[in-house]
Each structure stands twice: as structure tokens, then as C-alpha cells.
mmCIF file of C-alpha atoms in Angstrom:
data_model
loop_
_atom_site.group_PDB
_atom_site.id
_atom_site.type_symbol
_atom_site.label_atom_id
_atom_site.label_comp_id
_atom_site.label_asym_id
_atom_site.label_seq_id
_atom_site.Cartn_x
_atom_site.Cartn_y
_atom_site.Cartn_z
ATOM 1 C CA MET A 1 0.000 0.000 0.000
ATOM 2 C CA GLY A 2 2.775 2.427 0.845
ATOM 3 C CA SER A 3 4.403 2.133 -2.587
ATOM 4 C CA ARG A 4 1.251 3.311 -4.399
ATOM 5 C CA GLY A 5 1.251 6.542 -2.425
ATOM 6 C CA GLN A 6 4.896 7.153 -3.247
ATOM 7 C CA ILE A 7 4.282 6.677 -6.981
ATOM 8 C CA THR A 8 1.406 9.158 -6.868
ATOM 9 C CA ILE A 9 3.549 11.787 -5.118
ATOM 10 C CA GLU A 10 6.400 11.263 -7.595
ATOM 11 C CA ALA A 11 3.984 11.535 -10.517
ATOM 12 C CA LEU A 12 2.558 14.777 -9.097
ATOM 13 C CA LEU A 13 6.063 16.199 -8.613
ATOM 14 C CA ILE A 14 7.056 15.334 -12.178
ATOM 15 C CA PHE A 15 3.797 16.745 -13.547
ATOM 16 C CA GLY A 16 4.261 19.929 -11.462
ATOM 17 C CA ALA A 17 7.828 20.355 -12.698
ATOM 18 C CA MET A 18 6.635 19.989 -16.296
ATOM 19 C CA ILE A 19 4.002 22.701 -15.762
ATOM 20 C CA VAL A 20 6.607 25.076 -14.268
ATOM 21 C CA ILE A 21 8.930 24.481 -17.237
ATOM 22 C CA PHE A 22 6.022 25.071 -19.635
ATOM 23 C CA LEU A 23 5.121 28.383 -17.939
ATOM 24 C CA ILE A 24 8.731 29.572 -18.116
ATOM 25 C CA LEU A 25 8.923 28.701 -21.821
ATOM 26 C CA VAL A 26 5.655 30.565 -22.520
ATOM 27 C CA SER A 27 6.965 33.713 -20.816
ATOM 28 C CA TYR A 28 10.181 33.530 -22.877
ATOM 29 C CA THR A 29 8.083 33.154 -26.015
ATOM 30 C CA PHE A 30 6.178 36.365 -25.268
ATOM 31 C CA ASN A 31 9.438 38.215 -24.580
ATOM 32 C CA ALA A 32 10.894 36.968 -27.863
ATOM 33 C CA ASN A 33 7.751 38.116 -29.677
ATOM 34 C CA TYR A 34 8.084 41.621 -28.192
ATOM 35 C CA ALA A 35 11.771 41.762 -29.100
ATOM 36 C CA ALA A 36 11.087 40.653 -32.685
ATOM 37 C CA ARG A 37 8.373 43.302 -33.067
ATOM 38 C CA ASP A 38 10.705 45.987 -31.703
ATOM 39 C CA VAL A 39 13.493 45.000 -34.099
ATOM 40 C CA GLN A 40 11.083 45.062 -37.063
ATOM 41 C CA TYR A 41 9.778 48.507 -36.069
ATOM 42 C CA VAL A 42 13.245 50.048 -35.717
ATOM 43 C CA SER A 43 14.337 48.399 -38.985
ATOM 44 C CA ASP A 44 11.340 49.934 -40.786
ATOM 45 C CA ALA A 45 12.192 53.368 -39.356
ATOM 46 C CA ARG A 46 15.822 52.993 -40.436
ATOM 47 C CA TYR A 47 14.779 51.884 -43.931
ATOM 48 C CA ALA A 48 12.490 54.919 -44.319
ATOM 49 C CA THR A 49 15.368 57.191 -43.319
ATOM 50 C CA GLU A 50 17.746 55.529 -45.746
ATOM 51 C CA GLN A 51 15.225 55.861 -48.600
ATOM 52 C CA ILE A 52 14.915 59.597 -47.979
ATOM 53 C CA VAL A 53 18.678 60.131 -47.752
ATOM 54 C CA SER A 54 19.350 57.983 -50.806
ATOM 55 C CA ASN A 55 16.967 60.063 -52.906
ATOM 56 C CA ALA A 56 18.286 63.330 -51.460
ATOM 57 C CA ASN A 57 21.766 62.270 -52.603
ATOM 58 C CA MET A 58 20.433 62.089 -56.178
ATOM 59 C CA ILE A 59 19.483 65.785 -56.218
ATOM 60 C CA ALA A 60 22.318 67.485 -58.101
ATOM 61 C CA THR A 61 20.928 70.896 -59.084
ATOM 62 C CA PRO A 62 18.224 73.269 -57.779
ATOM 63 C CA GLY A 63 15.739 72.128 -60.461
ATOM 64 C CA ASP A 64 15.835 68.421 -59.640
ATOM 65 C CA LEU A 65 12.862 66.626 -58.073
ATOM 66 C CA ARG A 66 12.546 63.126 -56.626
ATOM 67 C CA THR A 67 9.187 61.758 -55.459
ATOM 68 C CA ILE A 68 8.979 58.551 -53.463
ATOM 69 C CA GLU A 69 6.457 56.635 -51.381
ATOM 70 C CA VAL A 70 7.757 55.717 -47.943
ATOM 71 C CA TYR A 71 6.156 53.764 -45.119
ATOM 72 C CA ILE A 72 6.713 55.497 -41.789
ATOM 73 C CA PRO A 73 6.104 52.953 -38.997
ATOM 74 C CA GLY A 74 4.058 53.574 -35.866
ATOM 75 C CA PHE A 75 1.476 51.919 -33.668
ATOM 76 C CA THR A 76 -0.834 52.848 -30.795
ATOM 77 C CA SER A 77 -2.826 50.217 -28.916
ATOM 78 C CA ARG A 78 -6.474 50.856 -28.108
ATOM 79 C CA ASP A 79 -5.755 51.690 -24.486
ATOM 80 C CA ALA A 80 -2.473 53.493 -25.382
ATOM 81 C CA SER A 81 -0.476 51.217 -23.061
ATOM 82 C CA PHE A 82 1.718 50.249 -26.018
ATOM 83 C CA THR A 83 2.900 52.846 -28.548
ATOM 84 C CA MET A 84 5.511 53.082 -31.253
ATOM 85 C CA THR A 85 6.191 56.592 -32.516
ATOM 86 C CA THR A 86 8.522 57.711 -35.313
ATOM 87 C CA ASN A 87 9.760 61.310 -35.575
ATOM 88 C CA ILE A 88 11.815 62.417 -38.568
ATOM 89 C CA SER A 89 13.503 65.815 -38.490
ATOM 90 C CA THR A 90 16.564 67.636 -39.800
ATOM 91 C CA ASP A 91 19.082 70.041 -38.338
ATOM 92 C CA GLY A 92 20.012 71.208 -41.833
ATOM 93 C CA ASP A 93 22.986 68.843 -42.235
ATOM 94 C CA ASN A 94 21.580 65.514 -41.037
ATOM 95 C CA ILE A 95 18.279 63.714 -41.001
ATOM 96 C CA THR A 96 17.423 62.335 -37.578
ATOM 97 C CA THR A 97 14.875 59.608 -36.963
ATOM 98 C CA ILE A 98 13.809 58.889 -33.403
ATOM 99 C CA ALA A 99 11.912 55.642 -32.904
ATOM 100 C CA SER A 100 10.253 55.442 -29.476
ATOM 101 C CA ILE A 101 8.655 52.324 -28.036
ATOM 102 C CA THR A 102 6.543 52.623 -24.883
ATOM 103 C CA ARG A 103 5.298 49.429 -23.277
ATOM 104 C CA ASN A 104 3.860 49.282 -19.749
ATOM 105 C CA ALA A 105 5.075 52.819 -18.884
ATOM 106 C CA ARG A 106 8.656 51.951 -19.955
ATOM 107 C CA THR A 107 10.085 53.815 -22.945
ATOM 108 C CA GLU A 108 12.982 52.789 -25.176
ATOM 109 C CA THR A 109 14.307 55.274 -27.715
ATOM 110 C CA TYR A 110 16.414 54.527 -30.783
ATOM 111 C CA THR A 111 18.066 57.328 -32.747
ATOM 112 C CA ILE A 112 19.121 57.012 -36.388
ATOM 113 C CA ILE A 113 21.214 59.849 -37.847
ATOM 114 C CA LYS A 114 22.187 60.027 -41.526
ATOM 115 C CA ASP A 115 24.109 62.752 -43.361
ATOM 116 C CA LEU A 116 22.330 64.798 -46.006
ATOM 117 C CA PRO A 117 24.334 66.216 -48.902
ATOM 118 C CA GLY A 118 25.360 69.793 -48.163
ATOM 119 C CA ASP A 119 23.622 71.917 -45.572
ATOM 120 C CA GLY A 120 20.464 73.995 -45.137
ATOM 121 C CA TRP A 121 17.895 71.176 -45.527
ATOM 122 C CA THR A 122 14.328 71.651 -44.275
ATOM 123 C CA ILE A 123 11.303 69.397 -43.808
ATOM 124 C CA SER A 124 7.836 70.766 -44.460
ATOM 125 C CA PRO A 125 4.948 71.276 -43.795
ATOM 126 C CA ALA A 126 5.987 70.648 -40.182
ATOM 127 C CA SER A 127 9.137 69.382 -38.590
ATOM 128 C CA PRO A 128 9.367 66.798 -37.221
ATOM 129 C CA LEU A 129 7.275 64.457 -39.303
ATOM 130 C CA SER A 130 5.604 62.493 -36.511
ATOM 131 C CA GLU A 131 3.776 59.191 -37.006
ATOM 132 C CA SER A 132 2.140 57.114 -34.262
ATOM 133 C CA ASN A 133 -0.171 54.857 -36.295
ATOM 134 C CA GLY A 134 1.952 53.783 -39.257
ATOM 135 C CA SER A 135 1.151 55.208 -42.676
ATOM 136 C CA TRP A 136 2.447 55.646 -46.203
ATOM 137 C CA TYR A 137 3.737 59.089 -47.173
ATOM 138 C CA ASN A 138 4.421 60.723 -50.513
ATOM 139 C CA ILE A 139 7.746 62.490 -50.105
ATOM 140 C CA SER A 140 9.000 65.053 -52.605
ATOM 141 C CA ILE A 141 12.655 65.945 -52.415
ATOM 142 C CA THR A 142 13.923 69.067 -54.141
ATOM 143 C CA TRP A 143 17.034 71.154 -53.637
ATOM 144 C CA LYS A 144 17.443 71.407 -49.829
ATOM 145 C CA THR A 145 13.723 70.714 -49.166
ATOM 146 C CA ILE A 146 11.893 67.541 -48.113
ATOM 147 C CA THR A 147 8.113 67.881 -48.409
ATOM 148 C CA TYR A 148 5.718 65.193 -47.254
ATOM 149 C CA THR A 149 2.017 64.433 -47.494
ATOM 150 C CA ARG A 150 0.185 61.509 -45.978
ATOM 151 C CA ARG A 151 -1.139 59.145 -48.623
#
């Protein structure tokens, strides 16, 4: 009789250990999902910046014009507990993209800075271009001016 009780306790211990391991693996899976989403978001912001700079480098004279469509990433959850915001601005010499991720009142900020050809660049109609929902933009690049409209 005593050996049946011992087998039951051992089985419960093994089953309990398996549940604990499962719960730990599930929590790591959620963390990996968040990290993958963050990497994708920052990569999209970097790609948008590189597209703008690449086309600005093709402007050789004051009459040149380049028009491109660029996806500017962003996201806001329904209760605003999770947000991703992209701000693109210029100081005249560089284009600066700031990608901010706020999750559970904790904010991480990533800054991407790329050189523009020459100096005196402006962004209009307003600087910085700020996106918190993710959208496509039509961007027109002329001599020293980057103009955007939401598509």
C-alpha cells in the first residue's frame, strides 16, 4: 500500500515540474515576440530614413525633383499602453529619426542619424514628421527641401 502513495507523489512532482517548465517557456516566447516586433519597427524606421537620404543624394541641381512613397512605422494600442512613434527631423545637415517604443510605462528610444548632402535642408509642412499609427507618405525631395504628405 505504501508504494502506491509514493508513486502518486512522484507523478505529481514530475507533472508539477513539467508545468513550471512550460510556464517559463511561454513567458520567454512572449518576450521573444516583443523583441522581434521591436526589431522590425526600428528596422522599418531605419529603412524609411535611408530611402529619404538615398533620394536626397540624387538631387544634383536646384531644379531636380525626386518623389517617393515611404512607409513610416508607428502603432498605438487601443488603451495606449503600447505605442511606437517615429519622428523624422533635420538640423540642416543631417536627417534624424527617433523611434520610441513605450510598453507598460517603460520607454525605449532609438536614434538614427544620416548625413544629407550639403547643408540647409528643411522638412515641411511641419518638422518633425511624426507618425504614431503607421502610414504611407508621398515624399518630394527638391534642392534642400523635403516635403511630405500623408497618402
